[in-house]
Amino acid sequence: MHSSVSKNLNELTTERLVLRAWTVAEAAAVVDCAGGARRADWADDFPAEGDSVIASLLGDHPAWLGPYGHRRIIERDSGLVVGSIGLFWPHAEGVLELGYGVVASRQGRGYATEATRALTAFALAAPGVHTVSAGVELSNPASVRVLEKAGFERYASTSAELADGVAHFGATRHTFRQ
């Protein structure tokens, strides 16, 4: 898989996707769509619940709007927003946490894996970042597969994490292969 970064760092392009940084206006549109107003460049089932949660938090976390923050997942062929993916910036001692979601109508196409690989490669090239991590509920085997296919390795889980039903994965500069 090949991905490229635009000159302004706010856009990553993969074979089938564009990962574009959220703007204040896009986040406001997602928050406002609860009243029924929808943008023409959204898939019919965008935003999903997770997209709405992130959009509502962007005002409180302005660092998430930059190139190392959250991005909309856009299908290149249709131009439609089909999900979101993001890094929880700033990093904690060189570790960034990753989160993602693709709307139901586009699941099963490998979009989450493709977006995860591209954003992970981008993040690991950032100054001071050596690891990208992600937690996933064990009740969501599709998300576990996304991380495994994207090149993440599962960390040994503590008994408390297993009791919570969460597994943790990570990719480092030394282990990640794009």
XYZ file of N, CA and C in Angstrom:
534
model
N 0.836 -1.173 0.000
C 0.000 0.000 0.000
C 0.876 1.229 0.000
N 0.530 2.184 -0.771
C 1.269 3.427 -0.873
C 0.420 4.548 -0.306
N 1.024 5.409 0.478
C 0.321 6.595 0.933
C 1.226 7.793 0.745
N 0.629 8.939 0.566
C 1.409 10.152 0.389
C 0.806 11.251 1.249
N 1.649 12.233 1.553
C 1.256 13.358 2.391
C 1.257 14.605 1.524
N 0.212 15.416 1.616
C 0.194 16.668 0.873
C 1.180 17.626 1.524
N 1.471 18.702 0.838
C 2.458 19.665 1.326
C 2.048 20.330 2.633
N 0.748 20.412 2.911
C 0.313 21.080 4.132
C 0.158 20.127 5.319
N 0.483 18.859 5.176
C 0.423 17.824 6.216
C -0.993 17.484 6.693
N -1.986 18.211 6.258
C -3.348 17.968 6.724
C -4.097 16.936 5.895
N -3.425 16.371 4.891
C -4.085 15.399 4.035
C -3.125 14.257 3.698
N -3.584 13.040 3.972
C -2.867 11.831 3.571
C -3.698 11.147 2.502
N -3.046 10.619 1.489
C -3.749 9.936 0.418
C -3.239 8.507 0.325
N -4.165 7.564 0.273
C -3.833 6.158 0.074
C -4.424 5.738 -1.272
N -4.323 4.468 -1.568
C -4.848 3.968 -2.842
C -6.325 4.300 -3.027
N -7.128 4.153 -1.955
C -8.571 4.330 -2.083
C -9.157 5.433 -1.217
N -8.325 6.039 -0.381
C -8.844 6.966 0.619
C -8.065 8.275 0.663
N -8.725 9.292 1.206
C -8.074 10.535 1.597
C -8.363 10.691 3.080
N -7.327 10.934 3.856
C -7.478 11.192 5.291
C -7.212 12.678 5.479
N -8.269 13.435 5.690
C -8.177 14.896 5.746
C -8.478 15.365 7.158
N -7.635 16.253 7.669
C -7.817 16.780 9.019
C -9.182 17.450 9.149
N -9.802 17.234 10.302
C -11.071 17.890 10.599
C -10.846 19.393 10.623
N -11.850 20.129 10.236
C -11.853 21.579 10.399
C -12.902 21.922 11.447
N -12.835 23.127 11.952
C -13.847 23.579 12.909
C -15.229 23.526 12.256
N -15.310 23.938 10.995
C -16.607 23.944 10.297
C -17.161 22.537 10.107
N -16.303 21.572 9.763
C -16.769 20.194 9.578
C -17.252 19.622 10.906
N -16.515 19.876 11.979
C -16.932 19.387 13.293
C -18.279 19.999 13.686
N -18.451 21.293 13.432
C -19.713 21.962 13.757
C -20.861 21.368 12.941
N -20.604 21.035 11.672
C -21.647 20.441 10.835
C -22.080 19.087 11.381
N -21.123 18.300 11.878
C -21.460 16.992 12.453
C -22.289 17.180 13.719
N -21.874 18.112 14.565
C -22.620 18.369 15.796
C -24.021 18.883 15.463
N -24.120 19.762 14.475
C -25.406 20.358 14.098
C -26.336 19.396 13.371
N -25.789 18.305 12.801
C -26.637 17.415 11.994
C -27.665 16.673 12.836
N -27.540 16.738 14.155
C -28.552 16.118 15.001
C -29.925 16.733 14.741
N -29.914 17.970 14.245
C -31.164 18.646 13.908
C -31.678 18.310 12.520
N -30.961 17.451 11.802
C -31.442 17.004 10.497
C -30.670 17.526 9.305
N -29.871 18.590 9.456
C -29.106 19.138 8.331
C -27.926 18.214 8.019
N -27.837 17.783 6.767
C -26.768 16.872 6.349
C -26.015 17.462 5.177
N -24.723 17.175 5.133
C -23.904 17.630 4.009
C -23.978 16.599 2.877
N -23.892 17.082 1.667
C -23.977 16.217 0.484
C -22.753 15.315 0.337
N -21.628 15.690 0.966
C -20.408 14.885 0.814
C -20.240 13.846 1.927
N -21.317 13.496 2.601
C -21.291 12.461 3.628
C -21.988 11.205 3.105
N -21.439 10.043 3.436
C -22.153 8.792 3.182
C -23.488 8.861 3.933
N -24.470 8.116 3.453
C -25.808 8.179 4.046
C -25.824 7.902 5.545
N -24.899 7.067 6.029
C -24.879 6.731 7.454
C -23.756 7.423 8.231
N -23.165 8.471 7.648
C -22.202 9.313 8.370
C -22.959 10.518 8.890
N -22.701 10.966 10.089
C -21.740 10.461 11.062
C -22.317 9.327 11.902
N -21.432 8.410 12.259
C -21.779 7.376 13.230
C -21.627 7.990 14.626
N -22.016 7.244 15.630
C -21.971 7.765 17.001
C -20.572 8.228 17.385
N -19.550 7.438 17.059
C -18.178 7.815 17.408
C -17.729 9.094 16.734
N -18.158 9.310 15.487
C -17.816 10.546 14.772
C -18.423 11.744 15.481
N -19.656 11.596 15.931
C -20.335 12.683 16.633
C -19.653 12.993 17.956
N -19.211 11.959 18.651
C -18.505 12.168 19.922
C -17.216 12.949 19.678
N -16.418 12.514 18.700
C -15.160 13.205 18.403
C -15.431 14.646 17.993
N -16.394 14.863 17.100
C -16.699 16.224 16.643
C -17.062 17.130 17.806
N -17.801 16.609 18.762
C -18.189 17.433 19.906
C -17.020 17.727 20.831
N -15.993 16.887 20.816
C -14.827 17.097 21.679
C -13.756 17.997 21.049
N -13.813 18.197 19.743
C -12.754 18.948 19.062
C -12.625 20.383 19.574
N -13.720 20.996 19.966
C -13.650 22.345 20.515
C -12.879 22.412 21.819
N -12.938 21.339 22.604
C -12.225 21.289 23.881
C -10.775 20.847 23.727
N -10.446 20.283 22.586
C -9.097 19.752 22.339
C -8.574 20.271 21.002
N -8.182 21.545 20.931
C -7.769 22.119 19.650
C -6.565 21.426 19.017
N -5.719 20.774 19.802
C -4.567 20.058 19.230
C -5.027 18.901 18.355
N -6.241 18.407 18.575
C -6.772 17.304 17.772
C -7.126 17.753 16.362
N -7.165 19.064 16.106
C -7.504 19.583 14.782
C -6.283 19.689 13.867
N -5.108 19.591 14.392
C -3.905 19.743 13.595
C -3.559 18.494 12.813
N -2.425 18.522 12.132
C -2.043 17.384 11.284
C -1.812 16.088 12.054
N -1.530 16.160 13.348
C -1.310 14.944 14.132
C -2.524 14.586 14.968
N -3.665 15.135 14.608
C -4.897 14.872 15.349
C -5.848 13.974 14.596
N -7.093 14.382 14.536
C -8.161 13.564 13.954
C -8.414 13.934 12.498
N -8.824 12.922 11.733
C -9.063 13.094 10.301
C -10.356 12.410 9.891
N -10.950 12.956 8.859
C -12.101 12.322 8.233
C -11.578 11.314 7.217
N -12.242 10.176 7.090
C -11.890 9.168 6.090
C -12.815 9.392 4.903
N -12.215 9.684 3.750
C -12.978 10.029 2.553
C -12.653 9.019 1.449
N -13.687 8.448 0.860
C -13.502 7.566 -0.293
C -13.037 8.412 -1.473
N -11.949 8.010 -2.096
C -11.462 8.771 -3.244
C -12.439 8.692 -4.418
N -12.999 7.509 -4.690
C -13.884 7.347 -5.845
C -15.156 8.178 -5.746
N -15.777 8.189 -4.579
C -17.057 8.878 -4.431
C -16.927 10.288 -3.853
N -15.824 10.547 -3.135
C -15.667 11.825 -2.454
C -16.469 11.928 -1.171
N -17.052 10.807 -0.721
C -17.896 10.826 0.470
C -17.097 10.536 1.732
N -17.448 11.232 2.815
C -16.869 10.958 4.129
C -17.514 9.676 4.641
N -16.678 8.682 4.990
C -17.187 7.370 5.389
C -16.727 6.958 6.791
N -16.066 7.859 7.503
C -15.621 7.535 8.849
C -14.618 8.548 9.337
N -13.979 8.208 10.439
C -12.946 9.078 10.986
C -11.885 8.229 11.676
N -10.714 8.817 11.768
C -9.579 8.166 12.400
C -8.774 9.271 13.061
N -8.157 8.959 14.175
C -7.425 10.034 14.813
C -6.385 9.578 15.796
N -5.508 10.532 16.059
C -4.454 10.383 17.055
C -4.772 11.322 18.207
N -4.623 10.827 19.412
C -4.895 11.652 20.584
C -3.593 12.336 20.976
N -3.451 13.561 20.500
C -2.252 14.372 20.617
C -2.431 15.317 21.781
N -1.404 15.706 22.501
C 0.004 15.392 22.263
C 0.359 13.993 22.780
N 1.486 13.521 22.316
C 1.910 12.192 22.729
C 2.322 12.186 24.199
N 2.224 11.025 24.814
C 2.647 10.836 26.197
C 3.942 10.036 26.165
N 5.040 10.705 26.400
C 6.360 10.062 26.419
C 6.623 9.260 25.148
N 6.246 9.823 24.008
C 6.517 9.188 22.721
C 5.457 8.229 22.235
N 4.349 8.094 22.965
C 3.286 7.162 22.596
C 2.023 7.947 22.241
N 1.470 7.660 21.068
C 0.199 8.242 20.643
C -0.858 7.155 20.614
N -2.055 7.494 21.038
C -3.162 6.546 20.961
C -3.954 6.810 19.687
N -4.390 5.731 19.053
C -5.130 5.788 17.798
C -6.551 5.298 18.014
N -7.499 5.946 17.354
C -8.877 5.483 17.344
C -9.440 5.629 15.945
N -10.409 4.798 15.573
C -10.950 4.837 14.216
C -12.359 4.279 14.184
N -13.048 4.601 13.123
C -14.368 4.049 12.884
C -14.772 4.286 11.442
N -15.402 3.319 10.851
C -15.919 3.403 9.491
C -17.412 3.094 9.567
N -18.217 3.859 8.845
C -19.667 3.657 8.900
C -20.035 2.262 8.402
N -21.143 1.771 8.872
C -21.571 0.391 8.586
C -21.642 0.089 7.083
N -22.069 1.064 6.290
C -22.219 0.811 4.855
C -20.892 0.588 4.146
N -19.778 0.942 4.788
C -18.472 0.783 4.143
C -17.569 -0.209 4.887
N -18.095 -0.864 5.908
C -17.298 -1.847 6.634
C -17.081 -3.082 5.779
N -16.007 -3.810 6.065
C -15.691 -5.018 5.337
C -14.945 -4.788 4.037
N -14.541 -3.567 3.774
C -13.821 -3.232 2.538
C -12.331 -2.990 2.766
N -11.888 -3.083 4.021
C -10.484 -2.848 4.328
C -10.130 -1.386 4.526
N -11.122 -0.509 4.569
C -10.842 0.919 4.733
C -10.187 1.236 6.069
N -10.676 0.625 7.144
C -10.102 0.910 8.466
C -8.641 0.483 8.514
N -8.319 -0.666 7.939
C -6.932 -1.136 7.910
C -6.063 -0.206 7.078
N -6.539 0.174 5.919
C -5.788 1.071 5.032
C -5.533 2.419 5.702
N -6.552 2.967 6.340
C -6.409 4.250 7.025
C -5.478 4.123 8.229
N -5.593 3.021 8.970
C -4.741 2.803 10.145
C -3.277 2.704 9.741
N -2.987 1.974 8.696
C -1.597 1.868 8.228
C -1.031 3.234 7.852
N -1.793 3.995 7.090
C -1.308 5.291 6.621
C -1.082 6.264 7.775
N -2.046 6.343 8.690
C -1.905 7.299 9.795
C -0.819 6.854 10.764
N -0.643 5.554 10.948
C 0.412 5.049 11.816
C 1.786 5.387 11.241
N 1.982 5.174 9.953
C 3.260 5.514 9.312
C 3.541 7.004 9.459
N 2.531 7.819 9.250
C 2.666 9.269 9.395
C 3.039 9.631 10.833
N 2.356 9.031 11.803
C 2.602 9.339 13.213
C 4.006 8.930 13.647
N 4.446 7.763 13.193
C 5.768 7.280 13.608
C 6.904 8.111 13.013
N 6.607 8.913 12.013
C 7.607 9.818 11.440
C 7.621 11.171 12.161
N 6.680 11.390 13.076
C 6.594 12.657 13.799
C 7.700 12.747 14.849
N 8.213 13.942 15.085
C 9.250 14.116 16.102
C 8.791 13.634 17.472
N 9.612 12.836 18.109
C 9.357 12.383 19.471
C 8.408 11.208 19.602
N 7.831 10.733 18.507
C 6.883 9.624 18.574
C 7.604 8.334 18.213
N 7.486 7.325 19.088
C 8.104 6.027 18.794
C 7.089 4.887 18.776
N 5.859 5.147 19.277
C 4.856 4.091 19.362
C 3.468 4.663 19.099
N 2.666 3.893 18.372
C 1.242 4.187 18.229
C 0.524 3.014 18.868
N -0.403 3.319 19.768
C -1.120 2.255 20.477
C -2.619 2.382 20.236
N -3.319 1.277 20.479
C -4.773 1.271 20.350
C -5.338 0.220 21.287
N -6.436 0.558 21.917
C -7.167 -0.393 22.732
C -8.416 -0.798 21.981
N -8.787 -2.051 22.107
C -9.970 -2.530 21.402
C -10.729 -3.496 22.303
N -12.047 -3.390 22.250
C -12.879 -4.299 23.026
C -12.825 -5.686 22.391
N -12.601 -6.682 23.210
C -12.521 -8.051 22.701
C -13.833 -8.517 22.093
N -14.921 -7.855 22.443
C -16.221 -8.186 21.861
C -16.352 -7.669 20.425
N -15.301 -7.002 19.933
C -15.303 -6.464 18.583
C -14.172 -7.118 17.774
N -14.350 -8.381 17.368
C -13.272 -9.080 16.667
C -12.880 -8.436 15.340
N -13.789 -7.732 14.690
C -13.442 -7.062 13.431
C -12.392 -5.987 13.681
N -12.508 -5.264 14.781
C -11.535 -4.231 15.103
C -10.192 -4.840 15.496
N -10.226 -5.980 16.162
C -8.985 -6.699 16.474
C -8.280 -7.057 15.171
N -9.037 -7.560 14.187
C -8.453 -7.934 12.885
C -7.883 -6.718 12.158
N -8.546 -5.574 12.267
C -8.036 -4.349 11.636
C -6.628 -4.068 12.135
N -6.455 -4.093 13.445
C -5.143 -3.786 14.017
C -4.106 -4.835 13.631
N -4.482 -6.084 13.653
C -3.543 -7.139 13.269
C -3.134 -6.990 11.810
N -4.095 -6.749 10.927
C -3.793 -6.582 9.502
C -2.975 -5.320 9.248
N -3.163 -4.317 10.091
C -2.427 -3.058 9.927
C -0.999 -3.158 10.441
N -0.630 -4.282 11.058
C 0.744 -4.462 11.519
C 0.974 -4.176 12.990
N -0.097 -4.059 13.747
C 0.035 -3.855 15.190
C 0.245 -5.206 15.863
N 0.941 -5.168 16.980
C 1.154 -6.376 17.776
C 0.395 -6.236 19.085
N -0.172 -7.341 19.526
C -0.925 -7.326 20.781
C 0.039 -7.362 21.952
N -0.216 -6.469 22.913
C 0.561 -6.443 24.159
C 0.005 -7.494 25.100
N 0.818 -7.948 26.010
C 0.323 -8.823 27.072
C -0.692 -8.024 27.887
N -1.851 -8.598 28.091
C -2.912 -7.911 28.813
C -2.858 -8.254 30.291
N -3.164 -7.268 31.116
C -3.250 -7.507 32.550
C -4.600 -8.144 32.861
N -4.714 -8.711 34.022
C -5.990 -9.329 34.397
C -7.096 -8.279 34.469
N -6.771 -7.038 34.865
C -7.769 -5.974 34.927
C -8.268 -5.620 33.526
N -7.347 -5.567 32.551
C -7.739 -5.262 31.173
C -8.622 -6.370 30.607
N -8.251 -7.594 30.876
C -9.056 -8.716 30.391
C -10.427 -8.720 31.059
N -10.464 -8.361 32.341
C -11.751 -8.280 33.043
C -12.621 -7.188 32.428
N -11.979 -6.094 31.944
C -12.711 -5.017 31.277
C -13.048 -5.366 29.829
N -12.480 -6.473 29.338
C -12.749 -6.891 27.970
C -12.007 -6.094 26.920
N -10.832 -5.549 27.292
C -10.062 -4.704 26.381
C -8.691 -5.314 26.140
N -8.277 -5.320 24.881
C -6.925 -5.742 24.520
C -6.191 -4.521 23.986
N -4.884 -4.476 24.209
C -4.076 -3.346 23.756
C -3.084 -3.806 22.699
N -2.958 -2.972 21.673
C -2.079 -3.248 20.553
C -1.150 -2.062 20.360
N -0.009 -2.324 19.710
C 0.898 -1.234 19.429
C 1.746 -1.497 18.203
N 2.240 -0.414 17.637
C 3.192 -0.461 16.526
C 4.291 0.523 16.876
N 5.530 0.110 16.705
C 6.666 0.975 17.007
C 7.463 1.240 15.733
N 8.333 2.215 15.820
C 9.207 2.503 14.675
C 9.997 1.274 14.262
N 10.309 0.413 15.225
C 11.147 -0.758 14.939
C 10.352 -1.946 14.425
N 9.052 -2.021 14.739
C 8.280 -3.207 14.371
C 7.301 -2.966 13.227
N 6.948 -1.713 12.976
C 5.909 -1.417 12.003
C 6.453 -1.520 10.584
N 5.731 -2.252 9.760
C 6.058 -2.381 8.340
C 4.839 -1.939 7.544
N 5.015 -0.911 6.747
C 3.882 -0.407 5.972
C 3.652 -1.229 4.744
